[in-house]
Coordinates of C-alpha atoms and ligand atoms in Angstrom, one line a residue:
M203 CA -45.9 119.0 212.0
K204 CA -49.0 116.6 213.6
R205 CA -51.4 119.7 211.9
M206 CA -49.6 119.3 209.0
S207 CA -50.0 116.0 207.9
I208 CA -53.5 116.0 209.0
V209 CA -53.8 118.0 206.9
A210 CA -52.2 116.1 204.0
A211 CA -53.9 113.3 204.7
A212 CA -57.4 114.9 204.7
L213 CA -56.6 116.9 201.2
L214 CA -55.3 113.4 199.6
T215 CA -58.4 111.6 200.5
L216 CA -60.5 114.6 199.2
A217 CA -57.8 114.0 195.9
Q218 CA -58.7 110.2 196.5
A219 CA -62.3 110.6 196.4
S220 CA -62.7 113.1 194.4
K221 CA -61.1 110.9 191.9
S222 CA -62.3 107.3 192.5
Y223 CA -65.7 107.5 189.9
R224 CA -63.4 107.6 187.3
D225 CA -61.9 104.3 188.1
A226 CA -63.5 101.1 186.1
S227 CA -62.5 99.0 188.7
L228 CA -65.5 100.1 191.4
S229 CA -69.0 99.2 191.0
V230 CA -71.0 101.6 189.2
S231 CA -73.2 102.5 191.6
E232 CA -69.9 103.1 194.1
R233 CA -68.8 105.4 191.1
V234 CA -71.9 107.3 190.9
E235 CA -72.4 107.6 194.5
D236 CA -69.1 108.9 194.7
L237 CA -69.7 111.8 191.7
L238 CA -72.9 112.2 193.3
A239 CA -71.5 113.8 196.9
Q240 CA -69.0 115.7 194.7
M241 CA -71.3 117.6 192.9
T242 CA -73.0 121.2 193.4
V243 CA -76.1 122.1 193.1
E244 CA -76.0 123.8 190.3
E245 CA -74.0 120.9 188.7
K246 CA -76.8 118.5 189.4
A247 CA -79.2 120.9 187.9
G248 CA -76.8 120.1 184.2
Q249 CA -77.9 116.5 184.6
L250 CA -81.8 117.3 184.4
F251 CA -81.5 118.5 181.1
H252 CA -81.6 117.3 177.7
S253 CA -81.2 120.3 175.0
M254 CA -80.5 120.4 171.5
L255 CA -77.3 120.4 169.7
P256 CA -77.2 121.6 166.1
Q257 CA -74.4 120.8 163.9
A258 CA -72.4 124.5 164.4
P259 CA -70.1 126.1 165.6
L260 CA -69.6 126.0 169.5
N261 CA -69.3 129.5 170.1
V262 CA -72.4 130.7 168.3
T263 CA -75.4 132.3 170.2
S264 CA -78.9 132.7 168.4
E265 CA -81.9 134.6 169.7
T266 CA -83.5 131.5 170.6
R267 CA -80.1 129.0 172.3
N268 CA -77.5 129.9 173.6
S269 CA -74.2 128.5 172.1
T270 CA -72.8 125.1 173.1
E271 CA -70.0 125.7 174.5
F272 CA -72.2 128.1 176.9
M273 CA -74.3 125.4 178.1
L274 CA -71.1 122.7 178.4
K275 CA -69.4 125.1 180.3
E276 CA -71.9 128.1 182.0
Q277 CA -74.8 125.4 182.7
L278 CA -73.5 121.8 182.8
L279 CA -75.7 120.2 180.7
T280 CA -74.3 116.9 179.7
H281 CA -77.4 115.8 177.0
F282 CA -78.3 116.3 174.0
N283 CA -80.3 115.4 170.9
L284 CA -78.2 115.8 167.2
L285 CA -80.1 117.6 164.7
G286 CA -79.7 117.7 161.1
G287 CA -79.2 115.2 158.9
I288 CA -75.6 113.0 158.7
S289 CA -74.2 113.9 154.9
N290 CA -70.1 112.5 155.9
P291 CA -70.4 110.5 159.0
A292 CA -66.6 111.0 160.4
E293 CA -67.9 115.3 160.6
T294 CA -70.3 114.3 162.8
A295 CA -67.9 112.7 164.6
N296 CA -65.0 114.5 164.7
F297 CA -68.1 117.0 166.0
I298 CA -68.7 114.7 168.3
N299 CA -65.6 115.0 170.0
S300 CA -65.3 118.3 170.6
V301 CA -68.5 118.8 171.6
Q302 CA -66.9 115.9 174.3
K303 CA -63.6 117.4 175.2
V304 CA -65.9 120.6 176.0
A305 CA -67.5 118.6 178.6
L306 CA -64.4 117.0 178.9
S307 CA -62.8 120.1 181.0
T308 CA -65.4 121.2 183.3
R309 CA -64.6 121.2 186.9
L310 CA -66.2 117.2 187.4
G311 CA -65.0 116.0 183.5
I312 CA -69.3 114.7 183.1
P313 CA -69.5 113.0 179.5
V314 CA -71.8 114.0 177.4
T315 CA -74.7 112.2 176.0
I316 CA -75.6 112.6 172.7
S317 CA -79.2 111.5 171.7
T318 CA -81.1 111.3 168.0
D319 CA -84.1 110.9 166.6
P320 CA -84.5 107.6 164.3
R321 CA -82.6 108.6 161.5
H322 CA -82.5 105.3 159.0
A323 CA -85.7 106.1 157.1
F324 CA -87.3 108.1 155.1
T325 CA -89.0 110.1 157.4
E326 CA -87.3 114.0 157.3
N327 CA -89.5 116.2 160.7
I328 CA -87.0 118.1 162.3
G329 CA -89.6 117.3 165.3
T330 CA -89.4 113.3 164.4
G331 CA -86.9 112.2 162.8
F332 CA -84.1 112.5 160.4
A333 CA -84.3 110.6 156.3
A334 CA -81.5 108.3 156.2
T335 CA -79.1 109.6 154.3
S336 CA -75.5 108.3 155.1
F337 CA -76.9 105.5 157.6
S338 CA -78.5 102.8 155.5
Q339 CA -82.2 103.1 155.0
W340 CA -84.8 101.4 155.8
P341 CA -89.4 101.6 155.6
E342 CA -90.6 102.7 158.7
S343 CA -91.1 100.9 161.5
L344 CA -95.3 100.6 160.0
G345 CA -92.4 98.7 157.2
L346 CA -91.0 96.3 159.9
A347 CA -94.3 95.9 161.4
A348 CA -95.7 94.6 157.3
L349 CA -93.0 92.6 157.9
R350 CA -93.7 90.7 161.1
D351 CA -90.3 88.8 162.1
A352 CA -88.8 90.3 165.6
S353 CA -86.0 88.6 163.9
L354 CA -85.9 91.5 161.3
V355 CA -86.5 94.1 163.3
E356 CA -83.9 92.7 166.4
K357 CA -81.0 92.7 163.4
F358 CA -82.3 96.2 162.3
A359 CA -82.0 97.9 165.1
D360 CA -78.6 95.9 166.1
I361 CA -77.6 97.3 162.7
A362 CA -78.9 100.8 163.7
R363 CA -76.8 100.4 167.1
Q364 CA -74.0 99.6 164.8
E365 CA -74.1 102.5 162.8
A366 CA -75.1 105.1 165.4
R367 CA -74.6 104.0 168.5
W368 CA -77.4 106.2 169.5
S369 CA -81.8 106.2 169.5
R370 CA -84.9 106.6 170.2
I371 CA -88.3 105.0 169.3
A372 CA -90.1 106.4 167.0
N373 CA -92.9 106.4 165.1
T374 CA -95.8 102.4 165.2
M375 CA -95.6 99.4 164.6
G376 CA -99.8 99.6 163.8
E377 CA -102.8 99.4 164.8
D378 CA -102.3 95.5 166.9
A379 CA -101.3 95.9 170.6
A380 CA -100.1 91.5 170.9
L381 CA -98.1 93.0 168.3
T382 CA -96.5 96.5 169.0
S383 CA -95.8 93.9 172.0
E384 CA -94.0 91.5 170.5
L385 CA -91.7 93.7 167.6
V386 CA -90.8 96.7 171.0
V387 CA -88.9 93.4 172.4
A388 CA -87.4 92.9 170.0
Y389 CA -86.1 96.8 168.2
L390 CA -85.2 96.7 172.6
K391 CA -82.8 93.7 172.6
G392 CA -81.1 95.1 169.2
F393 CA -80.2 98.6 170.2
H394 CA -79.3 97.2 174.2
G395 CA -77.6 93.9 173.0
E396 CA -78.3 90.4 175.1
N397 CA -76.3 93.2 177.9
F398 CA -76.4 96.4 178.9
G399 CA -72.9 97.8 178.4
P400 CA -70.4 99.9 176.2
D401 CA -71.1 98.4 173.6
S402 CA -75.7 99.6 174.0
V403 CA -77.5 102.6 172.9
S404 CA -79.8 103.1 175.3
T405 CA -83.5 104.3 174.2
V406 CA -86.8 106.4 175.3
T407 CA -90.1 104.0 175.1
K408 CA -92.9 106.8 174.1
H409 CA -94.6 108.1 174.4
F410 CA -96.3 106.7 177.8
P411 CA -99.6 105.9 178.0
G412 CA -99.8 105.4 173.8
A413 CA -99.9 108.4 171.8
G414 CA -102.5 107.5 170.1
P415 CA -106.3 107.8 171.4
M416 CA -105.5 111.8 169.5
E417 CA -108.8 113.6 170.3
N418 CA -110.1 113.6 166.2
G419 CA -106.0 112.7 165.8
E420 CA -104.6 115.7 166.2
D421 CA -100.6 116.0 167.2
S422 CA -100.2 116.8 170.5
H423 CA -97.0 119.7 169.5
F424 CA -100.3 121.9 169.3
V425 CA -103.0 123.3 171.3
Y426 CA -105.5 122.4 169.1
G427 CA -104.2 118.4 169.4
K428 CA -103.1 118.8 173.6
N429 CA -105.9 116.4 174.0
Q430 CA -105.7 112.6 174.4
T431 CA -109.8 110.6 174.6
Y432 CA -110.8 108.1 175.7
P433 CA -114.8 107.3 174.5
G434 CA -113.7 103.4 174.5
N435 CA -113.0 103.9 177.9
N436 CA -110.1 101.2 176.8
F437 CA -106.6 103.0 178.2
D438 CA -105.2 99.9 179.5
H439 CA -105.2 98.4 176.4
H440 CA -102.9 100.9 175.1
L441 CA -100.5 100.3 178.4
I442 CA -99.9 96.6 176.9
P443 CA -96.3 97.4 174.9
F444 CA -95.6 99.4 177.7
K445 CA -95.3 96.1 179.5
A446 CA -93.5 94.1 177.4
A447 CA -91.1 96.8 176.8
I448 CA -90.3 97.2 180.7
A449 CA -90.3 93.4 181.6
A450 CA -88.0 93.9 178.4
G451 CA -84.7 96.5 180.2
A452 CA -86.7 99.2 178.8
R453 CA -83.5 102.5 179.9
Q454 CA -86.4 105.5 179.2
M455 CA -89.5 106.7 178.8
M456 CA -91.0 109.8 177.5
P457 CA -95.1 111.0 178.8
Y458 CA -96.5 112.6 176.0
Y459 CA -97.6 116.4 176.0
S460 CA -100.8 115.3 175.3
R461 CA -103.4 114.9 178.4
P462 CA -106.0 112.7 178.7
I463 CA -110.0 113.8 179.1
G464 CA -112.3 112.0 180.8
T465 CA -110.6 109.0 182.7
K466 CA -109.6 108.6 186.5
Y467 CA -106.7 110.0 185.7
E468 CA -105.9 114.9 185.9
E469 CA -107.2 116.2 183.0
V470 CA -103.2 118.2 182.9
G471 CA -99.6 116.6 180.2
F472 CA -98.2 113.3 180.7
S473 CA -95.3 114.1 182.4
F474 CA -97.1 117.1 184.4
N475 CA -98.5 114.3 185.8
K476 CA -98.3 112.1 188.9
G477 CA -101.4 110.1 188.6
I478 CA -99.7 108.7 186.1
V479 CA -95.9 109.4 186.2
T480 CA -95.1 107.8 189.5
D481 CA -98.4 106.3 190.2
L482 CA -98.7 104.4 187.1
L483 CA -95.5 104.3 185.7
Q484 CA -93.2 103.4 188.0
H485 CA -95.2 101.9 190.8
E486 CA -98.0 99.7 189.6
L487 CA -96.0 98.5 186.4
G488 CA -92.5 99.1 188.4
F489 CA -90.5 101.4 186.0
K490 CA -87.4 102.4 187.5
G491 CA -85.5 103.9 184.0
V492 CA -85.0 107.2 183.7
V493 CA -88.1 109.5 182.9
C494 CA -87.5 111.9 180.3
S495 CA -90.0 114.7 179.7
D496 CA -91.1 115.4 176.2
W497 CA -89.1 118.5 174.6
G498 CA -90.3 121.5 175.7
L499 CA -92.8 122.0 178.5
I500 CA -91.3 125.2 180.2
T501 CA -90.7 127.8 177.8
D502 CA -92.3 129.5 174.8
T503 CA -90.3 129.1 171.7
E504 CA -89.8 129.2 167.9
I505 CA -88.9 126.2 165.3
A506 CA -88.7 126.5 162.2
G507 CA -89.9 129.7 162.1
Q508 CA -92.9 128.9 164.1
D509 CA -94.2 130.1 167.0
M510 CA -94.8 127.9 169.4
P511 CA -96.5 127.7 173.2
A512 CA -94.8 125.4 175.6
R513 CA -97.1 122.5 175.3
A514 CA -97.7 123.2 179.2
W515 CA -101.7 121.2 178.5
G516 CA -103.7 122.4 181.4
V517 CA -101.2 123.8 182.5
E518 CA -101.2 126.4 180.8
Y519 CA -101.2 129.7 184.2
L520 CA -98.3 128.2 185.8
S521 CA -94.8 130.0 186.1
E522 CA -91.7 128.9 184.2
K523 CA -91.2 128.1 187.1
E524 CA -93.5 126.4 189.0
R525 CA -94.6 124.1 185.6
A526 CA -90.5 123.2 186.3
L527 CA -91.4 122.4 189.9
R528 CA -94.7 120.4 189.0
I529 CA -92.6 118.1 186.3
L530 CA -90.6 117.1 189.0
Q531 CA -93.6 116.4 192.0
S532 CA -95.1 114.4 188.6
G533 CA -92.0 112.2 189.3
V534 CA -89.9 113.2 186.0
D535 CA -86.2 112.7 186.0
Q536 CA -84.9 115.0 182.5
F537 CA -86.7 118.4 180.8
G538 CA -86.5 117.1 177.6
G539 CA -85.9 119.7 174.5
E540 CA -85.1 122.8 177.2
T541 CA -81.7 124.9 178.7
R542 CA -82.7 126.4 182.5
P543 CA -80.8 124.8 184.7
E544 CA -80.8 128.3 186.4
L545 CA -85.3 128.3 187.3
I546 CA -83.9 124.0 189.3
V547 CA -81.3 126.1 191.3
D548 CA -83.9 128.2 192.5
L549 CA -86.6 126.2 193.4
V550 CA -83.7 124.4 195.6
K551 CA -82.6 127.8 197.0
D552 CA -86.4 128.9 198.0
G553 CA -86.7 125.5 199.5
A554 CA -89.4 124.4 197.1
V555 CA -87.1 121.3 196.1
S556 CA -85.1 119.3 198.4
E557 CA -81.6 118.7 197.0
E558 CA -82.6 114.7 197.8
R559 CA -84.8 114.6 194.5
L560 CA -82.5 116.1 192.2
D561 CA -79.6 113.1 193.4
V562 CA -83.0 110.5 192.5
S563 CA -82.8 111.9 189.1
V564 CA -79.0 112.3 189.1
R565 CA -78.0 109.2 190.3
K566 CA -80.4 107.8 187.3
L567 CA -78.7 109.8 184.8
L568 CA -75.0 109.1 185.7
R569 CA -75.8 105.0 186.5
E570 CA -77.4 105.5 182.7
K571 CA -73.8 106.7 181.8
F572 CA -71.6 104.3 183.6
E573 CA -73.4 101.0 181.7
L574 CA -73.1 103.0 179.1
G575 CA -69.1 103.7 179.4
L576 CA -69.4 106.6 178.7
F577 CA -66.1 108.0 181.3
D578 CA -64.0 105.3 180.1
S579 CA -64.0 105.5 176.4
P580 CA -65.8 109.2 175.9
F581 CA -64.6 109.7 172.7
V582 CA -66.3 107.9 168.9
D583 CA -63.4 106.6 166.8
V584 CA -63.9 108.5 164.0
T585 CA -62.0 105.7 161.2
K586 CA -64.4 102.8 163.2
A587 CA -67.8 105.2 162.7
N588 CA -66.5 106.5 159.3
G589 CA -66.5 102.8 158.4
T590 CA -69.3 101.2 159.5
V591 CA -72.3 104.0 159.2
G592 CA -73.6 103.0 155.6
K593 CA -71.3 99.7 155.3
P594 CA -72.4 98.1 152.2
E595 CA -74.3 94.6 154.3
F596 CA -76.4 97.3 156.4
V597 CA -76.8 99.4 153.1
Q598 CA -77.5 95.8 151.1
A599 CA -80.3 94.6 154.6
G600 CA -82.4 98.3 154.6
N601 CA -82.7 98.5 151.1
D602 CA -83.6 94.4 151.3
A603 CA -86.4 95.1 153.9
Q604 CA -88.0 97.9 151.9
R605 CA -88.5 95.7 149.0
R606 CA -89.6 92.8 151.4
A607 CA -91.8 95.5 153.5
Y608 CA -94.2 96.3 149.8
T609 CA -97.9 95.1 150.4
L610 CA -99.8 94.2 147.7
L611 CA -103.0 95.5 148.5
T612 CA -104.5 94.5 145.0
N613 CA -103.3 92.7 141.9
T614 CA -104.4 92.0 138.6
I615 CA -101.2 92.2 136.4
L616 CA -97.8 91.6 138.9
P617 CA -95.2 91.4 138.3
L618 CA -94.3 92.6 134.6
K619 CA -91.5 92.0 132.1
V620 CA -89.4 94.9 131.5
E621 CA -90.7 95.9 128.7
G622 CA -93.6 98.6 126.8
K623 CA -94.2 102.5 126.8
W624 CA -94.5 103.5 130.2
Y625 CA -97.1 106.9 131.4
L626 CA -95.6 108.3 135.2
E627 CA -96.5 110.2 138.1
G628 CA -94.2 110.5 141.1
I629 CA -91.5 108.8 139.8
N630 CA -88.1 109.9 137.6
A631 CA -87.7 108.6 134.1
T632 CA -84.6 108.4 134.4
Y633 CA -84.7 104.9 136.4
L634 CA -87.2 103.1 133.7
E635 CA -85.4 104.9 130.9
S636 CA -82.2 103.0 133.4
R637 CA -83.6 99.3 132.5
G638 CA -84.5 100.8 128.5
L639 CA -88.3 101.3 128.6
T640 CA -90.0 104.2 127.3
V641 CA -91.3 106.1 129.0
V642 CA -94.2 108.7 127.6
K643 CA -96.2 111.5 128.0
T644 CA -99.3 110.8 128.0
P645 CA -101.5 108.3 129.5
E646 CA -103.0 107.4 125.8
E647 CA -99.4 106.6 124.6
A648 CA -99.3 104.0 127.2
E649 CA -99.0 100.4 127.6
F650 CA -98.4 101.0 131.7
A651 CA -98.7 103.4 133.6
I652 CA -97.5 104.3 137.4
L653 CA -98.7 106.5 140.0
R654 CA -96.3 107.4 142.9
L655 CA -99.2 108.6 145.3
Q656 CA -98.3 109.9 149.8
T657 CA -101.7 109.0 152.2
P658 CA -104.4 112.1 151.9
Y659 CA -103.4 114.9 154.3
V660 CA -104.5 118.8 154.1
P661 CA -101.6 121.2 155.0
R662 CA -101.0 123.1 157.5
P663 CA -99.8 126.4 157.3
G664 CA -96.3 127.0 159.1
G665 CA -92.6 125.8 158.7
F666 CA -92.7 123.1 161.9
E667 CA -96.6 122.1 161.7
K668 CA -97.1 121.7 157.5
N669 CA -94.8 118.3 159.0
Y670 CA -97.7 117.1 160.4
H671 CA -99.4 115.1 158.5
T672 CA -103.7 115.5 159.8
G673 CA -106.6 116.1 158.0
T674 CA -108.9 113.7 155.6
L675 CA -107.8 110.7 154.2
E676 CA -109.4 110.7 151.4
F677 CA -108.6 112.4 148.0
S678 CA -110.2 115.3 147.0
E679 CA -113.2 114.8 144.4
E680 CA -111.4 116.5 141.7
E681 CA -108.3 114.4 142.1
K682 CA -110.1 111.0 142.6
G683 CA -111.1 112.4 138.9
R684 CA -108.3 113.0 137.2
Q685 CA -106.8 109.5 138.6
A686 CA -110.2 108.2 138.3
K687 CA -109.5 109.2 133.9
I688 CA -106.2 106.9 132.9
Y689 CA -107.4 104.3 135.0
A690 CA -110.5 104.5 132.7
T691 CA -107.0 104.9 130.1
V692 CA -104.3 102.4 130.7
P693 CA -103.9 99.6 132.4
T694 CA -102.4 101.4 135.8
I695 CA -99.7 100.3 139.2
V696 CA -100.5 102.2 142.6
D697 CA -97.9 102.6 144.8
I698 CA -99.1 104.1 147.7
R699 CA -97.2 105.5 150.6
L700 CA -98.8 104.6 153.7
E701 CA -98.0 106.8 157.0
R702 CA -101.1 106.9 157.4
P703 CA -104.0 104.8 156.7
A704 CA -105.3 106.4 153.3
A705 CA -109.6 105.3 152.3
I706 CA -109.2 105.2 148.7
P707 CA -111.9 102.1 147.9
E708 CA -111.3 103.8 144.4
I709 CA -108.4 102.8 144.4
A710 CA -108.4 99.3 145.4
E711 CA -111.0 98.9 143.0
H712 CA -110.0 100.6 139.7
A713 CA -106.1 100.2 139.6
A714 CA -105.0 97.4 137.6
A715 CA -102.2 96.6 140.6
L716 CA -102.8 98.4 144.4
L717 CA -99.2 98.4 146.0
A718 CA -98.3 100.0 149.1
N719 CA -94.5 100.5 151.0
F720 CA -93.7 102.2 154.0
G721 CA -91.0 103.9 152.9
S722 CA -88.8 102.7 149.4
G723 CA -86.7 103.9 146.9
P724 CA -88.4 104.4 143.4
E725 CA -85.7 101.4 142.6
A726 CA -87.1 99.5 145.7
L727 CA -90.9 99.6 143.7
L728 CA -89.6 98.4 140.4
D729 CA -87.2 95.5 142.0
V730 CA -90.7 94.6 143.1
I731 CA -92.5 95.0 140.3
F732 CA -90.4 93.8 137.7
N733 CA -89.4 90.4 140.4
V734 CA -86.2 91.8 140.5
N735 CA -83.9 89.1 142.0
G736 CA -87.1 87.0 143.0
Y737 CA -87.4 90.9 144.9
G738 CA -91.8 90.3 145.4
P739 CA -94.8 91.5 148.0
E740 CA -94.1 89.9 151.8
G741 CA -96.0 92.5 153.5
K742 CA -98.9 92.3 155.6
L743 CA -101.6 95.6 156.5
P744 CA -100.0 96.8 160.1
F745 CA -103.8 98.3 160.2
D746 CA -107.1 98.1 158.8
L747 CA -107.3 100.4 155.5
P748 CA -110.8 102.1 156.2
R749 CA -113.4 102.5 153.3
S750 CA -114.2 106.5 154.4
N751 CA -112.7 109.1 155.8
A752 CA -116.5 109.4 157.5
A753 CA -115.6 106.7 159.0
V754 CA -112.6 107.5 160.8
E755 CA -114.3 110.1 162.2
A756 CA -116.9 108.3 163.9
S757 CA -115.1 105.9 165.1
R758 CA -113.0 105.2 168.3
E759 CA -109.5 107.1 169.5
D760 CA -109.0 104.2 171.5
V761 CA -110.3 100.9 170.2
P762 CA -108.6 99.2 167.3
F763 CA -110.2 97.6 164.5
D764 CA -113.4 99.9 165.0
T765 CA -113.6 102.1 161.8
K766 CA -117.0 100.9 159.7
D767 CA -116.3 98.2 157.2
P768 CA -112.9 98.3 156.5
V769 CA -111.5 97.8 152.3
F770 CA -108.9 95.7 153.5
R771 CA -108.5 93.9 157.1
F772 CA -104.8 94.3 159.4
G773 CA -103.0 91.4 158.1
H774 CA -103.7 91.5 154.6
G775 CA -101.6 91.5 151.4
L776 CA -101.3 89.2 148.9
R777 CA -98.7 87.9 147.5
Y778 CA -96.8 86.9 143.7
E779 CA -98.1 83.1 142.5
Ligands
NAG213 C1 -65.8 131.3 167.4 O1 -64.8 130.4 167.2 C2 -63.8 130.9 164.9 C3 -63.4 129.2 165.1 O2 -62.4 129.5 166.4 C4 -63.9 132.4 165.3 O3 -62.9 132.1 164.2 C5 -64.8 132.8 165.3 O4 -64.7 134.3 165.5 C6 -65.3 132.1 167.0 N1 -67.1 133.3 166.8 C7 -67.0 133.6 168.3 C8 -68.9 134.5 167.3 O5 -66.7 133.9 169.0
NAG214 C1 -79.2 131.8 178.1 O1 -79.3 131.6 179.1 C2 -79.6 132.2 180.3 C3 -78.8 132.0 181.4 O2 -78.4 130.8 181.5 C4 -81.0 132.1 180.8 O3 -81.0 133.1 180.9 C5 -81.5 131.8 179.0 O4 -82.7 131.4 179.6 C6 -81.0 131.5 178.3 N1 -81.2 131.4 177.3 C7 -81.5 130.9 176.4 C8 -82.4 131.0 174.4 O5 -82.1 129.4 176.7
NAG215 C1 -109.9 118.9 175.3 O1 -111.3 119.0 176.8 C2 -111.8 119.6 176.6 C3 -112.3 119.2 178.0 O2 -113.3 118.6 177.6 C4 -112.1 120.4 176.3 O3 -112.8 121.7 177.0 C5 -112.1 121.4 174.7 O4 -111.9 122.3 174.4 C6 -110.7 120.0 174.0 N1 -110.3 120.7 173.0 C7 -109.5 121.3 172.9 C8 -108.6 121.7 171.8 O5 -108.9 121.6 173.9
NAG216 C1 -64.5 108.0 155.4 O1 -64.9 106.8 154.4 C2 -65.3 107.3 153.4 C3 -65.3 106.0 152.2 O2 -64.4 105.0 153.0 C4 -63.2 107.1 153.1 O3 -62.8 108.1 151.3 C5 -63.1 109.2 154.1 O4 -61.3 109.4 153.2 C6 -62.8 108.6 155.2 N1 -62.2 109.4 155.7 C7 -62.1 109.3 157.4 C8 -62.1 110.8 157.8 O5 -61.4 108.3 157.2
NAG217 C1 -85.0 113.3 137.0 O1 -83.7 112.1 137.4 C2 -82.3 112.9 136.3 C3 -81.2 112.9 136.1 O2 -81.0 112.4 137.8 C4 -82.4 114.9 137.0 O3 -81.3 115.9 136.2 C5 -84.2 115.3 136.9 O4 -84.4 116.9 137.7 C6 -85.2 114.3 137.6 N1 -86.2 115.3 137.4 C7 -87.3 115.6 138.2 C8 -88.6 115.7 137.9 O5 -87.2 115.6 139.2

């Protein structure tokens, strides 16, 4: 009898213990510790992986991917980044809830956290962001930088927070570390809100320790772009915005793929780099949040039909298991874009990694879930999401920013009256015709011309690689000659999308007006050209525009404002009279 009551008491305690992490009246630390104490090695290992989530049926398996159901139920993953555009917010909200339901049905019912690359601008690249579809559409972050307006950045982030309730910082705020610092702080404030909590979106600040100084301007997703170089001995300068972000409460940090060449640090990818993650980021800079690696450092894979070796730069010779070990030893908490919890379980079984080491990272990851309120309110409110995404005032604010971020570099004719015959390239005639204008087929017939251009780049092959625009910043001689004829024939307004700092002195010299945009729709351009509702260019360049590609090649990768005799300086931007 006595024995039975002891057993009963023990069972009762167990039952209570197993539930107390669900008790919202306890502190986050108490809840985290209670849950952690009940987790198996397998459950802990699952937390360490942040995998990709296509908006597809949960039971579909492919050659490169186990089914979502398998990842949730067998591999015990609870962190996913959502792929693909969102055309129907209610559908996506329901989809996310269906994923959540499966997660909640597992033994401990740890809710999933959904993340995403930015989806509020124009870039469409599975590796960096998705074009806004249902969401309000804004210029790229460079356009926000062009407006030099921290309160607008905060407003943007606040709107993106409400629309998405998820995001990560991507792209850049330009060439100036002080401006970047000011704006990144506003950005974090907008996403996190006054106090980090259930209404916040957590952010990943990236890429540590600054991803700008790429050797030859290449991208370290790719083998030829693995090196980051510091010929100007300017490593510390790139830490300035990260210090500001940490002081402003940055929650998560992502080291870049690249490896530093010629510094005091080991020449291995930043997530494999203990000197970078543990010594610099965590000890020197005092960062206490989650460190999530960039995507795919362990496993060779295929992206958009292209073979992509694991980005294990400098440690290519290690086995998959050794790479995972090395990443954990460097101080990283979570493996981005990987689904290999079995490697971690093996490492613990082998005695190579202690369970206490896993606890350090799992504790941080669980804390984030508790603070975001995911245990207490795991489901997306479909009606609210449907009513919030693409709300008219949000769309209006994005449209307003697209117009105001226009940066006027040269001008002899703007603004224009709504009249005349127009020759167009890069903009559909219907946009002008619907404003009552006449569109003609040749420059010779026209009174004005609009050329809507993209920053030059050299196309790369491959389904994935083609999205990364690199190579010369000048137009080819042939294209320069073709444009010159138009400029000589008709007053021409050039609108160039500056996704990188183009080298276009010839356009500055010969176009009747040169406008730069950082992501804008055709209606935004026309509103600026015709000064509709008082819209005029208000942007200032967030970087220098170089004289030539040769000047860029001669500049040092890690030194801002280093090209010789730039055509326009950082901060240049004319206004209408
Ligand atoms: C996946 O689930 C759907 C709906 O329940 C079902 O029709 C389909 O047969 C399943 N597919 C697989 C591969 O199990
Ligand atoms: C699917 O899961 C198994 C078992 O965990 C794992 O070995 C395999 O690598 C996974 N496949 C993919 C493509 O992630
Ligand atoms: C990177 O730097 C190393 C060391 O200086 C050099 O050997 C290598 O050619 C560079 N480029 C690439 C793509 O590895
Ligand atoms: C979502 O919003 C649209 C537009 O307001 C509405 O037509 C649709 O019925 C809503 N769907 C749901 C599921 O609430
Ligand atoms: C221009 O827009 C019209 C109407 O939206 C569309 O039918 C047409 O295909 C477009 N033309 C081009 C060249 O994109």
